[in-house]
Every structure is written in structure tokens, then in C-alpha cells.
Short mmCIF file of C-alpha atoms in Angstrom, two decimals:
data_model
loop_
_atom_site.label_atom_id
_atom_site.label_comp_id
_atom_site.label_asym_id
_atom_site.label_seq_id
_atom_site.Cartn_x
_atom_site.Cartn_y
_atom_site.Cartn_z
CA MET A 1 -24.15 -32.30 -18.13
CA SER A 2 -21.44 -29.87 -17.03
CA ARG A 3 -19.49 -30.37 -13.84
CA VAL A 4 -19.23 -27.55 -11.36
CA ALA A 5 -15.75 -26.32 -10.43
CA PRO A 6 -14.88 -26.90 -6.74
CA THR A 7 -16.49 -24.38 -4.43
CA SER A 8 -14.61 -22.79 -1.54
CA GLY A 9 -16.16 -25.40 0.79
CA SER A 10 -14.96 -28.34 -1.29
CA LYS A 11 -11.57 -26.67 -1.75
CA ALA A 12 -11.24 -26.53 2.03
CA LEU A 13 -12.07 -30.25 2.18
CA TYR A 14 -9.40 -31.00 -0.43
CA PHE A 15 -6.91 -28.94 1.54
CA LEU A 16 -7.86 -30.80 4.72
CA CYS A 17 -7.46 -34.19 3.03
CA ILE A 18 -4.05 -33.29 1.60
CA THR A 19 -2.91 -31.94 4.98
CA LEU A 20 -4.13 -35.10 6.70
CA SER A 21 -2.31 -37.23 4.11
CA ALA A 22 0.89 -35.27 4.72
CA PHE A 23 0.50 -35.80 8.46
CA LEU A 24 -0.02 -39.56 7.98
CA LEU A 25 3.00 -39.66 5.68
CA TYR A 26 5.10 -37.90 8.31
CA LEU A 27 3.95 -40.36 11.00
CA ASP A 28 4.67 -43.36 8.80
CA ILE A 29 8.10 -42.27 7.62
CA ASN A 30 9.39 -40.96 10.93
CA TYR A 31 7.70 -43.17 13.51
CA LYS A 32 6.66 -46.25 11.47
CA SER A 33 3.24 -45.89 13.07
CA PHE A 34 1.48 -48.16 10.59
CA GLU A 35 4.07 -50.96 10.41
CA ARG A 36 1.91 -53.35 12.42
CA ALA A 37 -1.11 -52.88 10.17
CA LYS A 38 1.05 -53.27 7.07
CA ASN A 39 2.68 -56.44 8.38
CA LEU A 40 -0.72 -57.81 9.33
CA TYR A 41 -1.94 -57.18 5.80
CA LYS A 42 1.17 -58.80 4.31
CA SER A 43 0.80 -61.86 6.54
CA PHE A 44 -2.85 -62.09 5.56
CA THR A 45 -2.13 -61.90 1.82
CA ILE A 46 0.69 -64.42 2.06
CA SER A 47 -1.35 -66.93 4.04
CA SER A 48 -4.47 -66.43 1.91
CA SER A 49 -2.50 -66.89 -1.34
CA TYR A 50 -0.97 -70.01 0.13
CA THR A 51 -4.40 -71.31 1.14
CA ILE A 52 -5.91 -70.50 -2.26
CA LYS A 53 -2.99 -72.28 -3.92
CA ARG A 54 -3.56 -75.31 -1.75
CA ILE A 55 -7.27 -75.36 -2.52
CA THR A 56 -7.05 -74.70 -6.25
CA LEU A 57 -3.67 -75.52 -7.79
CA ASP A 58 -2.56 -78.42 -5.64
CA PRO A 59 -5.62 -80.61 -6.37
CA LEU A 60 -5.28 -79.82 -10.07
CA ASN A 61 -1.62 -80.77 -9.98
CA TYR A 62 -2.55 -83.93 -8.18
CA ILE A 63 -5.18 -84.81 -10.78
CA PHE A 64 -2.71 -84.10 -13.55
CA GLU A 65 -0.19 -86.29 -11.85
CA ILE A 66 -2.69 -89.12 -11.53
CA SER A 67 -3.64 -88.92 -15.18
CA LYS A 68 0.00 -89.11 -16.18
CA GLU A 69 1.27 -91.90 -14.02
CA LYS A 70 0.37 -95.52 -13.92
CA SER A 71 -1.51 -96.61 -10.87
CA LYS A 72 1.29 -98.83 -9.65
CA LEU A 73 3.75 -96.01 -9.79
CA ILE A 74 1.31 -93.75 -7.95
CA GLU A 75 0.97 -96.31 -5.18
CA GLU A 76 4.68 -96.60 -4.89
CA ASN A 77 5.01 -92.87 -4.93
CA LYS A 78 2.43 -92.55 -2.19
CA LYS A 79 4.25 -95.10 -0.07
CA LEU A 80 7.48 -93.26 -0.52
CA LYS A 81 5.79 -89.98 0.32
CA GLN A 82 4.26 -91.50 3.42
CA GLU A 83 7.63 -92.76 4.55
CA LEU A 84 9.06 -89.36 3.92
CA ASP A 85 6.18 -87.82 5.87
CA ASN A 86 6.87 -90.07 8.83
CA SER A 87 10.52 -89.22 8.77
CA TYR A 88 10.06 -85.51 8.59
CA ILE A 89 6.62 -85.02 10.10
CA ALA A 90 7.79 -82.01 12.08
CA ASN A 91 7.46 -79.82 9.08
CA PHE A 92 5.23 -80.51 6.13
CA ILE A 93 7.27 -78.37 3.77
CA LEU A 94 10.29 -80.43 4.62
CA SER A 95 8.51 -83.46 3.33
CA ARG A 96 7.49 -82.05 -0.03
CA ASP A 97 10.44 -80.19 -1.29
CA SER A 98 13.53 -82.18 -2.02
CA LYS A 99 15.30 -78.96 -2.91
CA PHE A 100 15.05 -78.09 0.74
CA PHE A 101 17.69 -80.68 1.62
CA ILE A 102 19.95 -79.47 -1.15
CA ASP A 103 19.71 -75.94 0.25
CA ASP A 104 20.26 -77.24 3.74
CA GLU A 105 23.48 -78.93 2.63
CA ALA A 106 24.57 -75.86 0.68
CA ILE A 107 24.16 -73.63 3.71
CA LYS A 108 25.95 -76.15 5.95
CA LYS A 109 28.78 -76.23 3.45
CA PHE A 110 28.98 -72.43 3.49
CA LEU A 111 29.08 -72.39 7.31
CA ASP A 112 31.79 -75.09 7.39
CA LEU A 113 33.89 -73.25 4.83
CA ASN A 114 33.69 -70.06 6.85
CA LYS A 115 34.21 -71.90 10.16
CA ILE A 116 30.97 -70.68 11.70
CA ASN A 117 29.86 -72.95 14.52
CA LYS A 118 26.56 -71.22 15.29
CA PRO A 119 23.38 -73.29 14.95
CA PHE A 120 21.20 -72.20 12.06
CA HIS A 121 17.56 -72.56 11.10
CA LEU A 122 16.34 -73.01 7.58
CA ALA A 123 13.80 -70.53 6.29
CA LYS A 124 11.74 -70.14 3.16
CA ILE A 125 11.13 -66.85 1.40
CA ASN A 126 7.47 -66.00 1.72
CA SER A 127 7.42 -62.64 0.05
CA PHE A 128 10.02 -60.52 -1.69
CA ASP A 129 9.05 -57.33 -3.46
CA VAL A 130 11.38 -57.57 -6.46
CA GLU A 131 9.89 -54.36 -7.84
CA LYS A 132 11.12 -52.41 -4.83
CA TYR A 133 14.41 -54.31 -4.79
CA LEU A 134 15.16 -53.30 -8.37
CA CYS A 135 13.83 -49.77 -8.30
CA CYS A 136 13.78 -48.38 -4.81
CA SER A 137 15.81 -47.82 -1.68
CA GLN A 138 13.87 -50.10 0.65
CA HIS A 139 15.13 -53.68 0.29
CA ARG A 140 13.20 -56.03 2.54
CA MET A 141 12.41 -59.71 2.41
CA PHE A 142 9.81 -61.71 4.35
CA ILE A 143 10.59 -65.26 5.38
CA LYS A 144 9.07 -68.15 7.28
CA ILE A 145 11.56 -69.78 9.66
CA PHE A 146 11.25 -73.52 10.25
CA ASN A 147 11.53 -75.03 13.72
CA SER A 148 11.92 -71.61 15.24
CA LYS A 149 10.06 -72.54 18.49
CA ASP A 150 10.31 -69.65 20.89
CA ILE A 151 13.65 -68.28 19.76
CA ASN A 152 13.74 -64.54 19.22
CA PHE A 153 15.48 -63.99 15.90
CA ILE A 154 15.55 -60.19 15.90
CA GLY A 155 19.13 -59.18 15.09
CA SER A 156 20.00 -62.61 13.68
CA THR A 157 22.16 -62.92 10.57
CA VAL A 158 20.54 -64.28 7.43
CA ILE A 159 22.66 -66.16 4.90
CA ASN A 160 22.37 -68.22 1.79
CA ASP A 161 24.95 -70.52 0.27
CA GLN A 162 26.75 -67.52 -1.28
CA GLY A 163 27.11 -65.33 1.79
CA ILE A 164 25.43 -62.87 4.11
CA LEU A 165 22.11 -61.40 2.97
CA GLY A 166 21.12 -59.21 5.91
CA GLN A 167 19.62 -59.29 9.37
CA ILE A 168 16.19 -59.91 10.86
CA ILE A 169 14.46 -56.77 12.11
CA TYR A 170 10.97 -58.08 12.81
CA ASP A 171 10.04 -61.54 13.96
CA LYS A 172 6.47 -62.65 14.48
CA SER A 173 4.79 -65.33 12.40
CA ILE A 174 6.63 -63.93 9.38
CA ALA A 175 10.14 -62.52 9.87
CA GLU A 176 11.29 -59.38 8.05
CA ILE A 177 14.88 -59.13 6.78
CA LEU A 178 16.72 -55.88 6.28
CA LEU A 179 18.98 -56.63 3.32
CA LEU A 180 22.56 -55.31 3.14
CA THR A 181 21.59 -53.13 0.16
CA ASP A 182 18.78 -51.30 2.00
CA VAL A 183 19.77 -47.64 2.41
CA SER A 184 19.07 -47.76 6.14
CA HIS A 185 21.49 -50.65 6.62
CA VAL A 186 25.05 -50.10 7.87
CA MET A 187 27.65 -52.84 8.25
CA PRO A 188 31.28 -52.62 9.42
CA ILE A 189 33.58 -54.29 6.89
CA ILE A 190 37.33 -54.75 6.62
CA SER A 191 40.00 -55.45 4.03
CA ASN A 192 43.68 -55.58 5.07
CA ASN A 193 44.12 -52.23 6.80
CA HIS A 194 40.96 -50.68 5.43
CA PHE A 195 37.98 -50.46 7.68
CA CYS A 196 34.70 -48.78 6.87
CA ASN A 197 31.02 -48.72 7.66
CA ALA A 198 29.38 -49.89 4.43
CA ARG A 199 25.96 -48.47 3.71
CA GLY A 200 23.31 -50.00 1.51
CA SER A 201 23.14 -48.15 -1.79
CA GLY A 202 19.51 -48.87 -2.62
CA LYS A 203 20.77 -50.54 -5.80
CA PRO A 204 20.53 -54.32 -6.13
CA GLY A 205 23.71 -56.08 -5.08
CA VAL A 206 25.73 -52.96 -4.25
CA ILE A 207 26.88 -51.40 -0.98
CA THR A 208 29.00 -48.27 -0.67
CA CYS A 209 31.84 -47.04 1.50
CA ASN A 210 33.61 -43.76 2.15
CA TYR A 211 37.11 -43.43 3.57
CA SER A 212 39.75 -40.78 4.02
CA LYS A 213 43.29 -41.12 2.67
CA LEU A 214 44.49 -39.28 5.75
CA ILE A 215 43.40 -42.22 7.90
CA TRP A 216 44.18 -45.08 5.49
CA PRO A 217 46.90 -44.08 3.02
CA ASP A 218 46.97 -47.49 1.25
CA PRO A 219 45.06 -47.31 -2.06
CA ILE A 220 41.89 -49.25 -2.73
CA GLU A 221 41.91 -51.37 -5.87
CA ILE A 222 39.18 -52.63 -8.16
CA GLY A 223 38.40 -56.24 -7.29
CA GLN A 224 39.72 -55.93 -3.73
CA GLU A 225 37.94 -58.28 -1.35
CA PHE A 226 36.07 -56.99 1.70
CA PHE A 227 35.08 -59.12 4.68
CA SER A 228 32.73 -58.65 7.61
CA SER A 229 34.63 -57.30 10.59
CA GLY A 230 32.24 -58.64 13.22
CA MET A 231 32.48 -55.34 15.07
CA GLY A 232 28.80 -54.49 14.88
CA GLY A 233 27.92 -57.47 17.04
CA ILE A 234 25.41 -58.71 14.46
CA TYR A 235 27.37 -60.49 11.78
CA PRO A 236 30.12 -63.10 12.20
CA SER A 237 33.60 -61.90 11.28
CA ASN A 238 35.77 -62.78 8.26
CA ILE A 239 32.94 -63.61 5.87
CA LEU A 240 33.52 -62.48 2.31
CA ILE A 241 31.08 -59.67 1.59
CA GLY A 242 32.08 -58.57 -1.89
CA TYR A 243 34.55 -57.03 -4.30
CA VAL A 244 35.26 -53.39 -5.02
CA SER A 245 33.60 -52.56 -8.32
CA SER A 246 34.08 -48.81 -8.72
CA ILE A 247 36.10 -46.07 -7.03
CA ASN A 248 35.31 -42.36 -7.12
CA ALA A 249 37.36 -39.58 -5.56
CA ILE A 250 35.10 -37.09 -3.77
CA ASP A 251 37.99 -34.67 -3.21
CA ASP A 252 41.76 -34.91 -2.66
CA ASN A 253 41.42 -36.91 0.54
CA ASN A 254 38.04 -38.61 0.50
CA ILE A 255 37.27 -41.65 -1.58
CA HIS A 256 33.90 -43.25 -2.28
CA PHE A 257 33.73 -46.79 -3.59
CA ASP A 258 31.10 -49.38 -4.43
CA ILE A 259 31.26 -53.04 -3.47
CA ASP A 260 29.47 -55.73 -5.47
CA LEU A 261 28.05 -58.27 -3.04
CA VAL A 262 28.76 -61.95 -3.47
CA ALA A 263 25.39 -63.01 -2.06
CA ASN A 264 22.35 -62.57 -4.28
CA PRO A 265 18.98 -62.74 -2.46
CA LEU A 266 17.23 -63.75 -5.70
CA LYS A 267 19.31 -66.90 -6.07
CA SER A 268 17.51 -69.30 -3.78
CA SER A 269 14.12 -69.54 -2.14
CA PHE A 270 15.68 -71.21 0.92
CA ILE A 271 17.98 -69.40 3.28
CA GLY A 272 19.59 -69.91 6.67
CA VAL A 273 19.07 -67.89 9.84
CA LEU A 274 21.92 -68.01 12.34
CA GLU A 275 21.10 -67.84 16.01
CA LYS A 276 22.16 -64.53 17.52
CA LEU A 277 25.86 -63.99 18.24
CA MET B 1 -19.10 -43.18 -19.06
CA ASN B 2 -21.43 -43.98 -16.22
CA ASN B 3 -20.07 -43.43 -12.75
CA ILE B 4 -18.21 -46.53 -11.78
CA GLY B 5 -19.31 -48.16 -8.51
CA TYR B 6 -17.08 -48.05 -5.44
CA ILE B 7 -16.74 -51.80 -5.16
CA LYS B 8 -16.03 -52.18 -8.86
CA LEU B 9 -13.33 -49.52 -8.71
CA LEU B 10 -11.82 -51.06 -5.57
CA VAL B 11 -11.56 -54.42 -7.31
CA ILE B 12 -10.16 -52.87 -10.50
CA ILE B 13 -7.53 -50.97 -8.51
CA PHE B 14 -6.62 -54.11 -6.57
CA ILE B 15 -6.08 -56.03 -9.82
CA ALA B 16 -4.22 -53.07 -11.33
CA ASN B 17 -1.94 -53.01 -8.30
CA ILE B 18 -1.08 -56.70 -8.78
CA LEU B 19 -0.50 -56.09 -12.49
CA GLU B 20 1.71 -53.11 -11.67
CA SER B 21 3.77 -55.16 -9.24
CA PHE B 22 4.39 -57.72 -12.00
CA LEU B 23 5.17 -55.20 -14.74
CA ALA B 24 7.24 -52.69 -12.78
CA PRO B 25 10.35 -54.91 -12.26
CA ILE B 26 10.43 -55.62 -16.01
CA LEU B 27 9.83 -52.05 -17.17
CA ILE B 28 12.25 -50.47 -14.70
CA LYS B 29 15.10 -52.16 -16.57
CA ALA B 30 14.21 -49.87 -19.48
CA TYR B 31 13.83 -46.88 -17.09
CA ILE B 32 10.06 -46.89 -17.58
CA ASN B 33 7.51 -46.53 -14.82
CA ILE B 34 3.76 -46.69 -15.41
CA PRO B 35 1.66 -45.89 -12.31
CA ILE B 36 -1.30 -48.02 -13.41
CA THR B 37 -3.38 -47.65 -10.23
CA PHE B 38 -3.01 -43.88 -10.23
CA LEU B 39 -3.92 -43.67 -13.92
CA ILE B 40 -6.98 -45.87 -13.54
CA PHE B 41 -8.23 -43.80 -10.65
CA SER B 42 -7.52 -40.57 -12.59
CA PHE B 43 -9.34 -41.91 -15.62
CA ALA B 44 -12.34 -42.93 -13.47
CA ILE B 45 -12.72 -39.44 -12.00
CA TYR B 46 -12.06 -37.82 -15.37
CA LYS B 47 -14.83 -39.85 -16.99
CA SER B 48 -17.22 -39.40 -14.06
CA ARG B 49 -20.26 -37.25 -14.76
CA PHE B 50 -20.12 -35.70 -11.31
CA ASN B 51 -17.45 -34.02 -9.24
CA THR B 52 -15.47 -36.39 -7.08
CA ASN B 53 -15.62 -35.82 -3.36
CA ALA B 54 -12.28 -35.10 -1.72
CA LEU B 55 -12.88 -37.83 0.86
CA TYR B 56 -13.53 -40.34 -1.93
CA ALA B 57 -10.11 -39.61 -3.45
CA PHE B 58 -8.44 -39.57 -0.04
CA LEU B 59 -9.90 -42.94 0.99
CA PHE B 60 -9.03 -44.54 -2.34
CA GLY B 61 -5.49 -43.22 -1.93
CA LEU B 62 -5.26 -44.73 1.55
CA TYR B 63 -6.52 -48.02 0.16
CA VAL B 64 -3.79 -48.00 -2.51
CA ASP B 65 -1.18 -47.10 0.14
CA PHE B 66 -2.28 -50.08 2.15
CA ILE B 67 -2.28 -52.66 -0.65
CA SER B 68 0.86 -51.40 -2.38
CA SER B 69 3.03 -51.11 0.76
CA SER B 70 3.82 -47.46 0.02
CA PRO B 71 4.16 -45.06 2.94
CA ILE B 72 0.67 -44.38 4.30
CA GLY B 73 -0.54 -40.99 3.07
CA LEU B 74 1.54 -40.80 -0.11
CA ASN B 75 -1.12 -42.00 -2.54
CA ALA B 76 -3.85 -40.38 -0.44
CA ALA B 77 -2.24 -36.97 -0.99
CA LEU B 78 -1.56 -37.58 -4.68
CA PHE B 79 -5.04 -38.94 -5.39
CA SER B 80 -6.59 -35.93 -3.61
CA MET B 81 -4.41 -33.54 -5.64
CA MET B 82 -5.34 -35.30 -8.88
CA ALA B 83 -9.05 -35.27 -8.02
CA TYR B 84 -8.82 -31.55 -7.31
CA ALA B 85 -7.02 -30.87 -10.60
CA VAL B 86 -9.47 -32.94 -12.65
CA ASN B 87 -12.51 -31.38 -10.98
CA SER B 88 -11.15 -27.86 -11.41
CA TYR B 89 -10.50 -28.33 -15.11
CA SER B 90 -13.32 -30.73 -15.93
CA ASN B 91 -15.06 -28.19 -18.16
CA THR B 92 -11.81 -26.95 -19.68
CA PHE B 93 -10.99 -30.52 -20.73
CA LYS B 94 -13.98 -30.41 -23.07
CA LEU B 95 -12.15 -27.79 -25.13
CA PHE B 96 -9.00 -29.91 -25.28
CA SER B 97 -8.09 -32.31 -28.05
CA PHE B 98 -7.36 -35.89 -27.08
CA ILE B 99 -3.64 -35.21 -27.63
CA GLN B 100 -3.70 -32.46 -25.03
CA ILE B 101 -5.55 -34.71 -22.61
CA CYS B 102 -3.01 -37.49 -23.19
CA MET B 103 -0.24 -35.03 -22.44
CA PHE B 104 -2.04 -33.90 -19.28
CA PHE B 105 -2.30 -37.48 -18.05
CA SER B 106 1.28 -38.36 -18.92
CA GLY B 107 2.41 -35.17 -17.16
CA SER B 108 0.36 -36.14 -14.12
CA ALA B 109 1.83 -39.65 -14.21
CA THR B 110 5.34 -38.18 -14.34
CA PHE B 111 4.55 -35.89 -11.43
CA TYR B 112 3.26 -38.91 -9.52
CA ILE B 113 6.45 -40.90 -10.24
CA GLY B 114 8.69 -37.97 -9.27
CA PHE B 115 6.74 -37.16 -6.12
CA SER B 116 6.56 -40.77 -4.94
CA HIS B 117 10.27 -41.34 -5.67
CA LEU B 118 11.07 -38.37 -3.44
CA PHE B 119 9.72 -40.44 -0.55
CA ILE B 120 10.51 -44.03 -1.45
CA ASN B 121 13.64 -43.74 -3.57
CA LEU B 122 15.36 -40.45 -2.77
CA GLU B 123 18.88 -41.92 -2.74
CA ASN B 124 18.55 -43.15 -6.32
CA PHE B 125 16.30 -40.44 -7.70
CA SER B 126 16.62 -40.56 -11.46
CA TYR B 127 15.62 -37.85 -13.91
CA LEU B 128 16.23 -40.38 -16.67
CA ILE B 129 13.31 -42.49 -15.38
CA LEU B 130 11.09 -39.39 -15.27
CA PHE B 131 12.06 -38.31 -18.78
CA ILE B 132 11.72 -41.73 -20.40
CA SER B 133 8.48 -42.42 -18.52
CA LEU B 134 7.05 -39.11 -19.73
CA ILE B 135 7.79 -39.94 -23.35
CA PHE B 136 6.70 -43.55 -23.06
CA ASN B 137 3.47 -42.71 -21.22
CA THR B 138 2.58 -39.97 -23.72
CA PHE B 139 2.91 -42.38 -26.64
CA LEU B 140 1.14 -45.14 -24.76
CA PHE B 141 -1.87 -42.91 -23.99
CA LEU B 142 -1.95 -41.66 -27.57
CA ILE B 143 -2.03 -45.23 -28.84
CA ILE B 144 -4.73 -46.18 -26.31
CA SER B 145 -6.85 -43.16 -27.21
CA MET B 146 -6.44 -43.84 -30.93
CA LEU B 147 -7.64 -47.42 -30.51
CA ARG B 148 -11.24 -46.14 -30.49
CA PHE B 149 -10.85 -45.00 -34.11
CA TYR B 150 -9.74 -48.42 -35.24
CA PHE B 151 -11.88 -50.44 -32.84
CA PRO B 152 -15.09 -48.42 -32.24
CA SER B 153 -16.50 -51.25 -30.14
CA LEU B 154 -13.86 -50.48 -27.48
CA THR B 155 -15.17 -46.93 -26.97
CA ILE B 156 -16.20 -46.15 -23.38
CA LYS B 157 -19.42 -44.18 -23.54
#
């Protein structure tokens, strides 16, 4: 049976649909009109996948564990788990993941090394779109903060044991982090006499800077260290951000250079959230 | 092929979207991008015995926007455009060889990648990705379409 080519009526409907799509696209890109619905959907998928995992995989793991271990060992294990539960009943994830404490110590060590006295809260990565991180300009991460109580974390610095990852831009049940490499992110950084506002490049692990030789005559060198200046009021100062990896002259006076970040968001599933400065 | 049901197609696209989110980070290292959801939807309307309603394409596009965290309206527009193109040339396609149809779909996929990157990845827009994806997708579709000669049981009637 042959298909009929679109009539003028159906063409008008196609045109209307495409126009409506363009309008929705404009609203979403310029005004973020659908952010709430998107975040709601993300929260729903994260919590439902967690629930499904708890219902399906966890019992299977448990059965597997039982079949492997001797009953005496299981009893002992249970006792130990119970003791651990009692000790850290405030958060059930705390009780299950020994790696949590390792990450906690690592972040504490990082804060001590950098002489940051701000209290921090541990958080676990709930969702991170690696596809977008590797291919696209929007670099966001969704985390669950432990023991957050009623603290508003919007604008708080997020770190791991390597360094600064970004800042929180949305904080409800799941917090959203704007990573340093996101193209919409700007951060003031400093190195000796050089100061610049580093922008996210949209490439994983790279931020970029522009400066004029007329303002800072000292040359930039490959491998030069850059630190947070603390001037934006978001990030603590004097934290190592990264090393200059490539330098390109735009013209006689203007220089563009890339900085490879020291902190990799893919390294650990646990991160720290500093209380606001 | 019989017209695929709405629910069935919704589920297939949902699974395809998950598959795409797993494959994309691996393939992008080789500068390859395969828009699986878009291609499945295009294939469904291409194989449909009847013309696809514009609203059908629009709503499916919105659904993909929602589940894939793309800007709302991006897939809706592209799905509507694709539905219009397929409906307009549905009878012309019957004169085409399968190679020409494969090239049409790989061209459409490349257009989709380019158009979507204009909105979600403008700062790092790469012609290399478009070029390699075009070549890769063309060969991939040719291989898929040739499978029916070697495995007749796989043929979609």
C-alpha cells in the first residue's frame, strides 16, 4: 500500500510542531524553564534504581554471601555489622561502606594540607553523566550529601582528596554540582603575578585562561602552577588548581593557555562539601 | 513491517537511550557518535505502512528530550523534521537501493549529531566527529542491511 505525501494541512502541522519545538528549546536554553521537571525526573530515576538494586541485587548478594561463608563466620560478621550499625546509625551508608572512612580521611588530609578550617560534609556521587562529561560542554554531577540537616549548600565548594571539583548550584534532595570544566563556569585563579578568570573549556580536566602581555609582561611557562585566588567569594584561596599544559598566542599581545586540573571528578565516588565561605 | 505500537516503541526508545548512554562515552574516544534513539525512531516511521502524524513525532521527541536530559525541544524538532522527510519521500524510497537508503539514514544521523552539537556542545564543535560518524554509520547500516542476506530469519517483514 502506498503512502500519501504530506498534504498542505499536515505540512502546516509539521511546521507548527517544529516552531513549537524551537520555542521550547529557546525557553529551556535561555530561561531554564524545565529544570525543575528534569531534576524531578533525575531524582526519580536515581531513587528508583537504588530501590530496584536494593530489592533485586542486594538479596542475591546476600544469598551468595551466605552460600560462601561458614555459618559461624556469618554470625560473627552479623555481630560486627550490628556493632557498626549501632556506632554509625545516623547514616546507613556510613555503616556499609568501609571505603567511606578512607575517603573521609583523605579529604581531611587534603583540608589539613591546605590549611582549610571550614567544616565539611561527606557526599556520595549519585549520578554523573560521563557521556556528557567526555563529549559535551555541560559538566554536571549530582550528589547526595550526608548529615546535611537544614544547611543550604548552594554556592558551597566541592572537593575530593585531589583538589577542588566545582560548586553546588542546586540543592534539594539531590545537589547539583557545576564542575570547573563546565563552559558556564568561571573561576579567578592566580600564579605569582598572573591573575585571570579561568573558564571551563568543556573538555574533561581542562580550563582555559586569556591574558594580555600589556597587563602582565612576565611570560607564562608550561607546567606553571595556578592556585585559587579566593576573590570570587566561592572557593578558598591558595588551593592548587592545575598546571599550564599549552600556550597559544592569539595575537602579539594576547595569550590563551590551557590548565590541566589536578582534581579528577572520576577518581572517587565520595567527595567533600565545604560549608559556605 | 507492521506498525509498531506506541507503548512498545516507548519502551524500545527508553532501552535504546540507556544503551546509548553506555556506548557514547566509549565511542566518543574514537570520534564516533551513533544517535541510536533517533535512528530507531526513524526506522520505525520508515517501516510504518502509514504516514506518521506530526504530533506523534513531536511527542516522541519530547519524550526523548526528557529521558536523555537534552534541552527540551531539541529532539522534538529533529524528530518532526525526520518524520516530515520520511513521509515526503516514502514513495521515492521504494525506487532506492538499500545502499542509497543507508546513505540517507547515515546522512540524517550526521545532521542530527551536527544539529544537536550546535546546542549542547558548541564550544567544542568538531567536524572530525561528524566526518568519522558519517563514514562509520554508513558502513554500520550497510552491514546491518546486508545481514538479511546471510541471516534471512532476521528479516523484518
